[in-house]
Short mmCIF file of C-alpha atoms in Angstrom, two decimals:
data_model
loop_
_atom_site.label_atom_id
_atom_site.label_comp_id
_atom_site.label_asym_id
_atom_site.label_seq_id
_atom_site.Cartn_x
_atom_site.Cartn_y
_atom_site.Cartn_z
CA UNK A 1 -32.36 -9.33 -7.19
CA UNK A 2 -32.22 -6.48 -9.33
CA UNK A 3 -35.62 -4.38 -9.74
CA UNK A 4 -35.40 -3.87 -13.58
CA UNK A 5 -38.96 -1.89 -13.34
CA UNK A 6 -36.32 1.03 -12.49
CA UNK A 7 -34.83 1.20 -15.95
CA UNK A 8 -37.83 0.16 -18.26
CA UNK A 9 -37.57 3.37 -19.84
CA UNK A 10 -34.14 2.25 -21.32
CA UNK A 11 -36.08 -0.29 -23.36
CA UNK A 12 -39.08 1.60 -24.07
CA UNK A 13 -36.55 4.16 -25.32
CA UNK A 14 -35.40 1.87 -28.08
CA UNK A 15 -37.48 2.88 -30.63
CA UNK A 16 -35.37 6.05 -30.72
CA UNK A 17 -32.39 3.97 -32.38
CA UNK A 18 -33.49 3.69 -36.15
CA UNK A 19 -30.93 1.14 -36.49
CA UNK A 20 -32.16 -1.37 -34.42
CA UNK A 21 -35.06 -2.22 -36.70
CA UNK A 22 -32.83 -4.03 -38.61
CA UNK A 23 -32.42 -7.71 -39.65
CA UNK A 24 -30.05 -10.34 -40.60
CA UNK A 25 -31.02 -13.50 -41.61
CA UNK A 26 -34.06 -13.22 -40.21
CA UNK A 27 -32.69 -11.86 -36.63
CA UNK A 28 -33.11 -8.55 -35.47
CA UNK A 29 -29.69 -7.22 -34.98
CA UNK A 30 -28.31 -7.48 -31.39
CA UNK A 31 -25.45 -4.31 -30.82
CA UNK A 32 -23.19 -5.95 -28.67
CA UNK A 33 -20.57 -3.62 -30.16
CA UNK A 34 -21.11 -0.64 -28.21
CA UNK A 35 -17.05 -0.27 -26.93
CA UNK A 36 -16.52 -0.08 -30.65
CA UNK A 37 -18.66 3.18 -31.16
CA UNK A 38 -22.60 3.09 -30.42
CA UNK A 39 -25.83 3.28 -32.40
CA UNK A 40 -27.38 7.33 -32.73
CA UNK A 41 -30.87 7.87 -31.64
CA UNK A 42 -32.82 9.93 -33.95
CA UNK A 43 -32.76 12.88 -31.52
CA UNK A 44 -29.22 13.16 -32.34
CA UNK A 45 -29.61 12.34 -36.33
CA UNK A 46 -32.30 15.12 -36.48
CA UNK A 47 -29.78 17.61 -34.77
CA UNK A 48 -27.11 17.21 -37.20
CA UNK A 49 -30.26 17.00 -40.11
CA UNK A 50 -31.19 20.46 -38.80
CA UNK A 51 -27.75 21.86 -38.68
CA UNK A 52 -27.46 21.38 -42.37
CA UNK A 53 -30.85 22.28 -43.58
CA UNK A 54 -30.59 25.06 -41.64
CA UNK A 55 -27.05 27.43 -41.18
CA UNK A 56 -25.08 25.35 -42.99
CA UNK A 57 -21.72 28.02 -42.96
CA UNK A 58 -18.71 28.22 -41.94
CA UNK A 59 -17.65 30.29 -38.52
CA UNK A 60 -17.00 34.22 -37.65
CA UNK A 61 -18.68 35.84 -40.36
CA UNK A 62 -21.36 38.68 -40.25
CA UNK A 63 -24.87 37.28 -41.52
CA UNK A 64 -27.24 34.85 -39.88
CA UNK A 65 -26.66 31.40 -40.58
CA UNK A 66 -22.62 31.99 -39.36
CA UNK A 67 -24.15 33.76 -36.04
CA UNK A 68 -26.10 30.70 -35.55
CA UNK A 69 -22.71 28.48 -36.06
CA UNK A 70 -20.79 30.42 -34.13
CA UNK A 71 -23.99 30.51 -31.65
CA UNK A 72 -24.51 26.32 -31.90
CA UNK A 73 -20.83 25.65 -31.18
CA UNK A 74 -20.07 27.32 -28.27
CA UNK A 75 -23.37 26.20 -26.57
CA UNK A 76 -22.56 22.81 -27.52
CA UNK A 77 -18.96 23.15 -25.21
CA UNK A 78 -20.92 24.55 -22.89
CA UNK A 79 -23.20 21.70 -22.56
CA UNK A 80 -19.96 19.27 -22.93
CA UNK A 81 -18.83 21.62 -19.86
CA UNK A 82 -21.39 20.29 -18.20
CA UNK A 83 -21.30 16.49 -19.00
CA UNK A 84 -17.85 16.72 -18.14
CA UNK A 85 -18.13 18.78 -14.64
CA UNK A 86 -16.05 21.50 -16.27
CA UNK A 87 -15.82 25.23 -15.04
CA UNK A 88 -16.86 26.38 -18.67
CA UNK A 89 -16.93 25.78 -22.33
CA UNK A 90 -13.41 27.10 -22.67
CA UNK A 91 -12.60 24.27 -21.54
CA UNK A 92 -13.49 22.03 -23.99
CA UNK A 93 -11.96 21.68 -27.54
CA UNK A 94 -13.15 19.90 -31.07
CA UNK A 95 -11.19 17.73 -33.08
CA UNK A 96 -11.29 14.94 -35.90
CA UNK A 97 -11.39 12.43 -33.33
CA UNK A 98 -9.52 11.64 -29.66
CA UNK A 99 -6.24 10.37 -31.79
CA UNK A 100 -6.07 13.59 -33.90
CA UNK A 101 -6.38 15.74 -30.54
CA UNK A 102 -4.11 13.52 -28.58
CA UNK A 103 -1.44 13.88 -31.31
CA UNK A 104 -1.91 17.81 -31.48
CA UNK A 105 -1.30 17.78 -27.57
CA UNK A 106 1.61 15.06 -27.39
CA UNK A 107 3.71 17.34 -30.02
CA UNK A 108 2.83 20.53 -27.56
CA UNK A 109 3.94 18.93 -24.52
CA UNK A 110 6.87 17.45 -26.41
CA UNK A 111 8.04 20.93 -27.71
CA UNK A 112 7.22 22.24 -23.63
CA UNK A 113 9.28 19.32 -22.43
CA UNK A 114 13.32 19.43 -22.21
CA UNK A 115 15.66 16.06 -23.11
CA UNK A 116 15.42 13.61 -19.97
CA UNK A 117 12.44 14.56 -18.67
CA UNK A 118 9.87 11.55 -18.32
CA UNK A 119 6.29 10.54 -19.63
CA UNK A 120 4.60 7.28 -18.01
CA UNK A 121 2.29 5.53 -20.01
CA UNK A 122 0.67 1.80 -19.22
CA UNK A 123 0.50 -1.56 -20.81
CA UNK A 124 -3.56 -1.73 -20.48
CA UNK A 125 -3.62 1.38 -22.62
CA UNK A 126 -5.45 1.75 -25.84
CA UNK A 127 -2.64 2.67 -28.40
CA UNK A 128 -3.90 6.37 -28.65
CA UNK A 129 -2.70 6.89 -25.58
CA UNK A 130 0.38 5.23 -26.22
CA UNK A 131 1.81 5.76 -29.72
CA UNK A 132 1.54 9.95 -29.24
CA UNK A 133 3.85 9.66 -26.40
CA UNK A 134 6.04 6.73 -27.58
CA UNK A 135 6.89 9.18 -30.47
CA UNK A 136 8.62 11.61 -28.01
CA UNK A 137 11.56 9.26 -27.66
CA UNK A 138 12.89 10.78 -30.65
CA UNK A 139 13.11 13.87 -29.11
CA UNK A 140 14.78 12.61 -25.95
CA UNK A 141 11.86 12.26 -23.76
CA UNK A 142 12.05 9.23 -21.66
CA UNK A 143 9.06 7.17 -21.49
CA UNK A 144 8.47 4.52 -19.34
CA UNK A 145 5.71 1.65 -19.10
CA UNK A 146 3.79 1.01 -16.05
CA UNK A 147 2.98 -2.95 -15.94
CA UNK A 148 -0.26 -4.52 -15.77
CA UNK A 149 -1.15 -7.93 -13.83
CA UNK A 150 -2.34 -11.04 -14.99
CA UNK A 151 -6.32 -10.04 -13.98
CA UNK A 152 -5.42 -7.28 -16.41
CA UNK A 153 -5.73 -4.45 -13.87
CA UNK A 154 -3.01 -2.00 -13.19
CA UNK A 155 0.33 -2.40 -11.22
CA UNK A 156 0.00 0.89 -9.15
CA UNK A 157 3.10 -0.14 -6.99
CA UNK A 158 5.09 -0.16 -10.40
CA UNK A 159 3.66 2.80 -10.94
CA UNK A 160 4.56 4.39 -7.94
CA UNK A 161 8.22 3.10 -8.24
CA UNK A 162 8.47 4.85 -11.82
CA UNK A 163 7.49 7.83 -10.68
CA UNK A 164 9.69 10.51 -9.54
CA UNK A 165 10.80 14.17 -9.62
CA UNK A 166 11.75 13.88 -13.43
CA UNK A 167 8.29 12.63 -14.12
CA UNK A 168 6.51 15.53 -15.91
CA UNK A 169 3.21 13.31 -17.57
CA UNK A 170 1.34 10.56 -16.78
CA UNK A 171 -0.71 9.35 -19.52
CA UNK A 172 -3.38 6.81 -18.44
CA UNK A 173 -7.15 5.36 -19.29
CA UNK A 174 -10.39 5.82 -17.26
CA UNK A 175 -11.01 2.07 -18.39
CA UNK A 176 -9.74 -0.46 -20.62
CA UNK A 177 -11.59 -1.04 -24.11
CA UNK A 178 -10.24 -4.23 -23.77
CA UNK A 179 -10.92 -5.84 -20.91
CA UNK A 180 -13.24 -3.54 -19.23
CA UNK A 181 -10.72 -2.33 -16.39
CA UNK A 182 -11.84 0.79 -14.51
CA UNK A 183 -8.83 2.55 -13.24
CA UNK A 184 -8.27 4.21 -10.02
CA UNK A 185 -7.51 7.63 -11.34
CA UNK A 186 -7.98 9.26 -7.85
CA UNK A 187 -5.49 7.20 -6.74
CA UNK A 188 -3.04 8.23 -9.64
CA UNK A 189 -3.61 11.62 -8.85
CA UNK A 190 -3.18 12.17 -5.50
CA UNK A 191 0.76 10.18 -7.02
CA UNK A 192 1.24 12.57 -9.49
CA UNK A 193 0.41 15.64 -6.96
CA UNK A 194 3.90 14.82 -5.04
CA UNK A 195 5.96 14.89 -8.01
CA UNK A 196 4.02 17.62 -9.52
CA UNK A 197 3.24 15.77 -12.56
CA UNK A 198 0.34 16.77 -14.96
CA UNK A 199 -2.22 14.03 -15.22
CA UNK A 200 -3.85 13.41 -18.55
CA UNK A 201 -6.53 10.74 -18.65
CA UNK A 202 -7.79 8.74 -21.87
CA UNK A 203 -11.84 8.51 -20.80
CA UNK A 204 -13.23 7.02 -24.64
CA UNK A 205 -14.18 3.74 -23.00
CA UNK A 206 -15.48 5.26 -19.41
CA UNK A 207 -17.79 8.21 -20.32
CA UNK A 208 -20.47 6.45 -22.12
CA UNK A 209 -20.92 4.03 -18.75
CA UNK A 210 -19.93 6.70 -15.75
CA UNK A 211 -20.47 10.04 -14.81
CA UNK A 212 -17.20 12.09 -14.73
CA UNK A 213 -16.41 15.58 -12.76
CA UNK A 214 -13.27 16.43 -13.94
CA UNK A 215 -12.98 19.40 -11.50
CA UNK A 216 -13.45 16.66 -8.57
CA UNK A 217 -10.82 14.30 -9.72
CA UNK A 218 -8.28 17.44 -10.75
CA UNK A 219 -6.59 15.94 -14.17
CA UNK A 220 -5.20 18.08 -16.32
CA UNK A 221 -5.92 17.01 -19.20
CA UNK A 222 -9.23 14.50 -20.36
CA UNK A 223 -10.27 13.18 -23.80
CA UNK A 224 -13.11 11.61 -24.92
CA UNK A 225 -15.41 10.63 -28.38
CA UNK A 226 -19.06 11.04 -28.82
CA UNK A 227 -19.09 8.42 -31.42
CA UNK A 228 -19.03 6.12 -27.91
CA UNK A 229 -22.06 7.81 -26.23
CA UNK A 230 -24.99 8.16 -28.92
CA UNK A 231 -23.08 10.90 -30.66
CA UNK A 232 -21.34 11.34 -34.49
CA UNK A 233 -17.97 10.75 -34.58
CA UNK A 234 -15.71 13.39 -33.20
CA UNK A 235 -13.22 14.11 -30.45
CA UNK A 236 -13.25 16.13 -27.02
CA UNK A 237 -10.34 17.61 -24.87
CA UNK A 238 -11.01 19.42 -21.99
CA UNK A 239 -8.09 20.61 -20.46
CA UNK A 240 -7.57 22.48 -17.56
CA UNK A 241 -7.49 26.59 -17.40
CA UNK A 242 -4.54 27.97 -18.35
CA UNK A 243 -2.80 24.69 -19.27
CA UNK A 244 -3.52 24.93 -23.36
CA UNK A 245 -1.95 28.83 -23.37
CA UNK A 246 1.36 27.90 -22.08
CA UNK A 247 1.95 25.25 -24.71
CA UNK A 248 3.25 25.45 -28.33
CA UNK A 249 0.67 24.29 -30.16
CA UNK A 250 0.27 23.79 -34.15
CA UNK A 251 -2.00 25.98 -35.23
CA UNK A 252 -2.12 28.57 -38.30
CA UNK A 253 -1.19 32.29 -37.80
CA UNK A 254 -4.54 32.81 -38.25
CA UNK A 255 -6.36 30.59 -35.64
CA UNK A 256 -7.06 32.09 -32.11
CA UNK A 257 -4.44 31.79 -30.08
CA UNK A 258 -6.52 31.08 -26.83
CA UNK A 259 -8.42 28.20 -25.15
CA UNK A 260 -10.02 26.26 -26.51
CA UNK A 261 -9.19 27.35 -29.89
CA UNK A 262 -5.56 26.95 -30.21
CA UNK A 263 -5.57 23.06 -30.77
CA UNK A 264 -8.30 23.39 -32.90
CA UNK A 265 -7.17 23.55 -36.72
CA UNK A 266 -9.13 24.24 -39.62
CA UNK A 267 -12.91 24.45 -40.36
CA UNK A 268 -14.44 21.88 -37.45
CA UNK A 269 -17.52 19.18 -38.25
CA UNK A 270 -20.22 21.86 -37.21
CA UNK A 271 -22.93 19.41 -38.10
CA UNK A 272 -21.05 16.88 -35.51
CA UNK A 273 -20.96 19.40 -33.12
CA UNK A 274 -24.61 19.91 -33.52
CA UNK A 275 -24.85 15.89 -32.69
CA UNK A 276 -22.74 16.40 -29.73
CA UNK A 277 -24.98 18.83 -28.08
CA UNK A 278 -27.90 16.74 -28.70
CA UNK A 279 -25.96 13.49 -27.43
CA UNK A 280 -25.36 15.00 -24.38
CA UNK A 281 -29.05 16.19 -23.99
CA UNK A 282 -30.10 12.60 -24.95
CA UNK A 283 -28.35 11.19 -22.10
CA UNK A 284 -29.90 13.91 -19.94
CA UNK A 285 -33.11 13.26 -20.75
CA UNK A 286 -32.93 10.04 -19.01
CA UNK A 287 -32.72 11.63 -15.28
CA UNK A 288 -33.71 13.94 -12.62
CA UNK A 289 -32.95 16.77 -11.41
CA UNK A 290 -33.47 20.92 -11.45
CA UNK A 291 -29.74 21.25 -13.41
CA UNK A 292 -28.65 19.63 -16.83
CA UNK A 293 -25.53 18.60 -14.34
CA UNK A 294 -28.05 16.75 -12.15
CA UNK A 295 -29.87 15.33 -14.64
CA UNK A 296 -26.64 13.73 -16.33
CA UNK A 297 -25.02 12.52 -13.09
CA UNK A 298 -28.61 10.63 -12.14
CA UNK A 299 -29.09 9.21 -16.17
CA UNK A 300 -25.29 7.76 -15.81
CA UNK A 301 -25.66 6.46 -12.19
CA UNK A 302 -29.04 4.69 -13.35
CA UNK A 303 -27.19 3.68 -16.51
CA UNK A 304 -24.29 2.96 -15.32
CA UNK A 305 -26.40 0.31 -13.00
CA UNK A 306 -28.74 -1.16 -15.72
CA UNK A 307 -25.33 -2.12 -17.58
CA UNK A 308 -23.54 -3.07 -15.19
CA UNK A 309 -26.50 -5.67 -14.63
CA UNK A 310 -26.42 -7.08 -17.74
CA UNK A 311 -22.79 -7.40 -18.15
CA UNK A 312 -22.46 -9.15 -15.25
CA UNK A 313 -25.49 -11.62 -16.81
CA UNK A 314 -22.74 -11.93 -19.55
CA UNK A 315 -19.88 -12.70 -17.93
CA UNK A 316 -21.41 -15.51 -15.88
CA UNK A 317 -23.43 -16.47 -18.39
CA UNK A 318 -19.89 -16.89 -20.92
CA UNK A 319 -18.23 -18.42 -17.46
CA UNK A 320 -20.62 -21.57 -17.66
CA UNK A 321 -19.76 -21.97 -21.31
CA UNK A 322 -16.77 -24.62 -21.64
CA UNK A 323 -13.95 -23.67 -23.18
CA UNK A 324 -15.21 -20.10 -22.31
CA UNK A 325 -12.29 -17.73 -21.22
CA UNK A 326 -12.90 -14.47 -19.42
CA UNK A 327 -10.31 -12.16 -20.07
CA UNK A 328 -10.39 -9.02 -17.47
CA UNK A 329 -11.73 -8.36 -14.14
CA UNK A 330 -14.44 -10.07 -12.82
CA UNK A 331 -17.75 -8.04 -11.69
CA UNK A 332 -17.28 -7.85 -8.09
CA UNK A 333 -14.61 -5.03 -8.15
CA UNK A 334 -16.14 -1.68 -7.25
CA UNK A 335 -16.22 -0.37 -10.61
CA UNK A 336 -15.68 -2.35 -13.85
CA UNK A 337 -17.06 -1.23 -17.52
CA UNK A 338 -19.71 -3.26 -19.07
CA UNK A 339 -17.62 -4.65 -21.62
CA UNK A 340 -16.34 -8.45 -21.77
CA UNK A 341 -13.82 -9.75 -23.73
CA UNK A 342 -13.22 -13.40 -23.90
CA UNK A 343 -11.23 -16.74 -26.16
CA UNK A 344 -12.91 -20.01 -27.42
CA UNK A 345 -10.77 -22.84 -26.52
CA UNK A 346 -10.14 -24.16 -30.32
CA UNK A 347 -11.55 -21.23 -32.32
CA UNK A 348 -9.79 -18.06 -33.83
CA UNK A 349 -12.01 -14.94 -32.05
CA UNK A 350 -12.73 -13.96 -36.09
CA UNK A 351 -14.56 -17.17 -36.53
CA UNK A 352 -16.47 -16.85 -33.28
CA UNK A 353 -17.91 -13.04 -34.76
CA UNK A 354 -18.33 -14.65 -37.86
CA UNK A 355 -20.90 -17.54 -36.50
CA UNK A 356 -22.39 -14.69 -34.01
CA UNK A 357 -22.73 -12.81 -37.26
CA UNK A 358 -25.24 -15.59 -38.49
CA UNK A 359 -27.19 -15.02 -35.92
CA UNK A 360 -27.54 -11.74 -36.27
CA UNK A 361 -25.57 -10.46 -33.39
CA UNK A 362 -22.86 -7.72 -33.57
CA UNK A 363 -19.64 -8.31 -32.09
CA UNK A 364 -15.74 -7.29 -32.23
CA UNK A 365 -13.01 -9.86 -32.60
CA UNK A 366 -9.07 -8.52 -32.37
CA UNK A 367 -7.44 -6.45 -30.08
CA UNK A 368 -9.61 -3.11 -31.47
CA UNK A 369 -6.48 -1.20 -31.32
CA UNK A 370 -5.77 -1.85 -27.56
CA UNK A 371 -3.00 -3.98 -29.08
CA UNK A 372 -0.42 -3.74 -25.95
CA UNK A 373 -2.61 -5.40 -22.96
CA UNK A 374 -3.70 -7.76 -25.57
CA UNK A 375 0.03 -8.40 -26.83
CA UNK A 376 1.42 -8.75 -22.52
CA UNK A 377 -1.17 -11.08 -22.11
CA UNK A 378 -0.13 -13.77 -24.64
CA UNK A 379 -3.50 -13.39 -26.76
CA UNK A 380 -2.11 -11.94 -29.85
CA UNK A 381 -0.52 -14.31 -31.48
CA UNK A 382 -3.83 -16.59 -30.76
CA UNK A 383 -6.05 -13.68 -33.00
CA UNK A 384 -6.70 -11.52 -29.95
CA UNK A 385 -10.32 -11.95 -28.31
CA UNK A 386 -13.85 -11.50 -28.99
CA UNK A 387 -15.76 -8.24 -27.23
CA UNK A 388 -19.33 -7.68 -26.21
CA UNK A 389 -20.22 -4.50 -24.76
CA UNK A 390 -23.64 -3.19 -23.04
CA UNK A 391 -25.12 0.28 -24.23
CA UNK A 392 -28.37 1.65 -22.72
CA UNK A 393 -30.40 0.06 -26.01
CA UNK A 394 -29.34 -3.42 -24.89
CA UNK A 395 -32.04 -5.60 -23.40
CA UNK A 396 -32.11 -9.37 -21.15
CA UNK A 397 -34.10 -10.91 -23.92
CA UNK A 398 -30.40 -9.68 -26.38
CA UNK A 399 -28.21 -11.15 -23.49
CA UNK A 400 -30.03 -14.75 -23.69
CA UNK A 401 -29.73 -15.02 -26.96
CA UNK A 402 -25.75 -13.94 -27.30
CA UNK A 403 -25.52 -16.55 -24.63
CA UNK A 404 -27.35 -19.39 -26.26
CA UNK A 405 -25.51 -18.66 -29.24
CA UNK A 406 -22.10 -18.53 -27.90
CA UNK A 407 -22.90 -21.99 -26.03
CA UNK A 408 -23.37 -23.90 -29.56
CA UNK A 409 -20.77 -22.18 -30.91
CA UNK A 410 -18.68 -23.58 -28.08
CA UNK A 411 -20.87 -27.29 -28.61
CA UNK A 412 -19.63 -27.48 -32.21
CA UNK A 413 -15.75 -26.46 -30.98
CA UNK A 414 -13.79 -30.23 -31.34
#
């Protein structure tokens, strides 16, 4: 039995989500689509507030309100430094969102890269970690596709076939938006270390559920969105010292040339930033410790066990259900993300949202751009799946009642 006494200040903490006051037809709203981007506590909302009532202006100049800018961003990649187990803020760069950044870095590495080298990607990828790097074909880079199996994890001995001494990238997830899949990137890297590949990891779906130390696991390159952990929407690369100087990025004449600048174009989201920061403190707040490193590591180890309880309540809650299929891993691997994706035996996933909608719960039907895994494993043609996800604001009382309501969908199916 799990002692939930240990995380009742996850629940008491709900009253810092605005949002989940809400009702719909009489219900109040359930979140259960967390993997899709979270709700923003009001600690964050007042931090991007403050950030425009207060130095609203744009970067570099010589007057206050830019001094505090300049002064806001670069603590707020220091503090990412930190979330991340990075040496530093230079580290850590800003953009639109993970797509915009990966796209920056794919046509960097693609002007660094010669005709014939290789790229590895996977099939359990979300396409933003896909489509950057399929685009390099037109430039002769090969890329190859490491398979996945039919749990939906990854084939590592097909990836270890596929890699070899032309192999100059891997590109790979932390976990699987789709199917909740936690990857064994230690494993990867220790591959790509004998081939001197660089490693570069897609961690959207993993860092809201786990801590990472990026110095530990050695990548090369990591991105991430705080949209996904209580944040506003907005993209993070941290890549590793020295790495972002020796490519050609796009940038203007006028933008620093250095880390963590160079992939960084045009005026940033300094109120997001602001929301980042305070995201990042949020989480914190929830552990122990004399550090803010400490205190993250012990908030995502306790979180990352309060969610993994409840997901696991899901998936053998939806496992009773007949006609109920579990797509993905089941919960006794080591390390699987909270998120469960799953078909209806006679009912198109849109439908299933749509009835869950009535009931006031919030939940994602499709393949939510993780369109390949979803595609190899025959579910695309059928509408994709339907995805549930656990975020710290989730609660037992919210898991009964997505499972009681899922069981008369399924009741009604003929």
């Amino acid at each position: 039995m799990v002692d939930l006494s240990k995380y009742e200040d996850f629940v008491k903490h709900r009253e810092d989500f605005p949002s989940l006051e809400r009702t719909h037809n009489g219900y109040p709203l359930a979140y259960f689509d967390g993997p899709g981007g979270t709700q923003v506590p009001t600690q964050v909302i007042d931090a991007v507030s403050w950030y425009y009532k207060t130095c609203n202006s744009n970067t570099h100049g010589f007057f206050i309100t830019t001094n505090e800018s300049d002064r806001m961003i670069e603590e707020t990649r220091e503090t990412v430094a930190v979330f991340l187990g990075a040496k530093s803020g230079k580290n850590i760069s800003f953009g639109h969102n993970m797509t915009t950044l990966n796209y920056m870095l794919s046509r960097a590495i693609g002007k660094f890269l010669q005709p014939g080298d290789e790229i590895l990607i996977t099939q359990l990828d979300h396409e933003a970690n896909r489509g950057p790097w399929l685009a390099l074909r037109e430039q002769g880079i090969v890329v190859r596709e490491v398979k996945i199996k039919e749990d939906a994890t990854l084939d590592y001995d097909d990836l270890e076939k596929k890699l070899n001494e032309k192999t100059r990238l891997v590109a790979m997830g932390f976990s699987a938006n789709t199917t909740g899949t936690v990857n064994d990137v230690e494993k990867v890297r220790k591959m790509t270390y004998k081939v001197g590949a660089w490693l570069l990891v897609d961690a959207v779906h993993y860092a809201p559920h786990f801590p990472i130390d990026v110095s530990a696991l050695g990548v090369d390159f990591l991105l991430c969105s705080s949209y996904k952990f209580y944040g506003p929407h907005m993209g993070i690369l941290y890549s590793k010292e020295g790495l972002l100087e020796m490519l050609p990025t796009y940038s203007l004449r006028t933008q620093e040339q250095s880390a963590p600048y160079c992939i960084e174009t045009g005026t940033l989201n300094h109120a997001a930033i602001a929301g980042i920061k305070a995201a990042v403190e949020y989480i914190a707040s929830f552990g122990s410790g004399q550090s803010m490193r400490e205190q993250i590591i012990s908030a995502m180890t306790r979180l990352a066990e309060y969610e993994h309880y409840l997901g696991k309540m899901i998936y053998d809650g939806l496992s009773k259900i007949p006609g109920v299929q579990i797509v993905g891993p089941s919960f006794d691997v080591p390390r699987r993300a909270p998120t469960i994706s799953f078909t209806l035996e006679g009912m198109d996933p849109i439908e299933v949202c749509s009835l869950l909608n009535e009931k006031g719960i919030c939940a994602w039907d499709g393949h939510f751009y993780g369109i390949r895994p979803i595609e190899v494993l025959g579910l695309l043609e059928k509408g994709g799946v339907t995805r549930v996800g656990v975020s710290l604001y989730n609660t037992e009382e919210e898991v009964q009642r997505l499972l009681q309501a899922v069981s008369e969908i399924a009741s009604k199916v003929k």
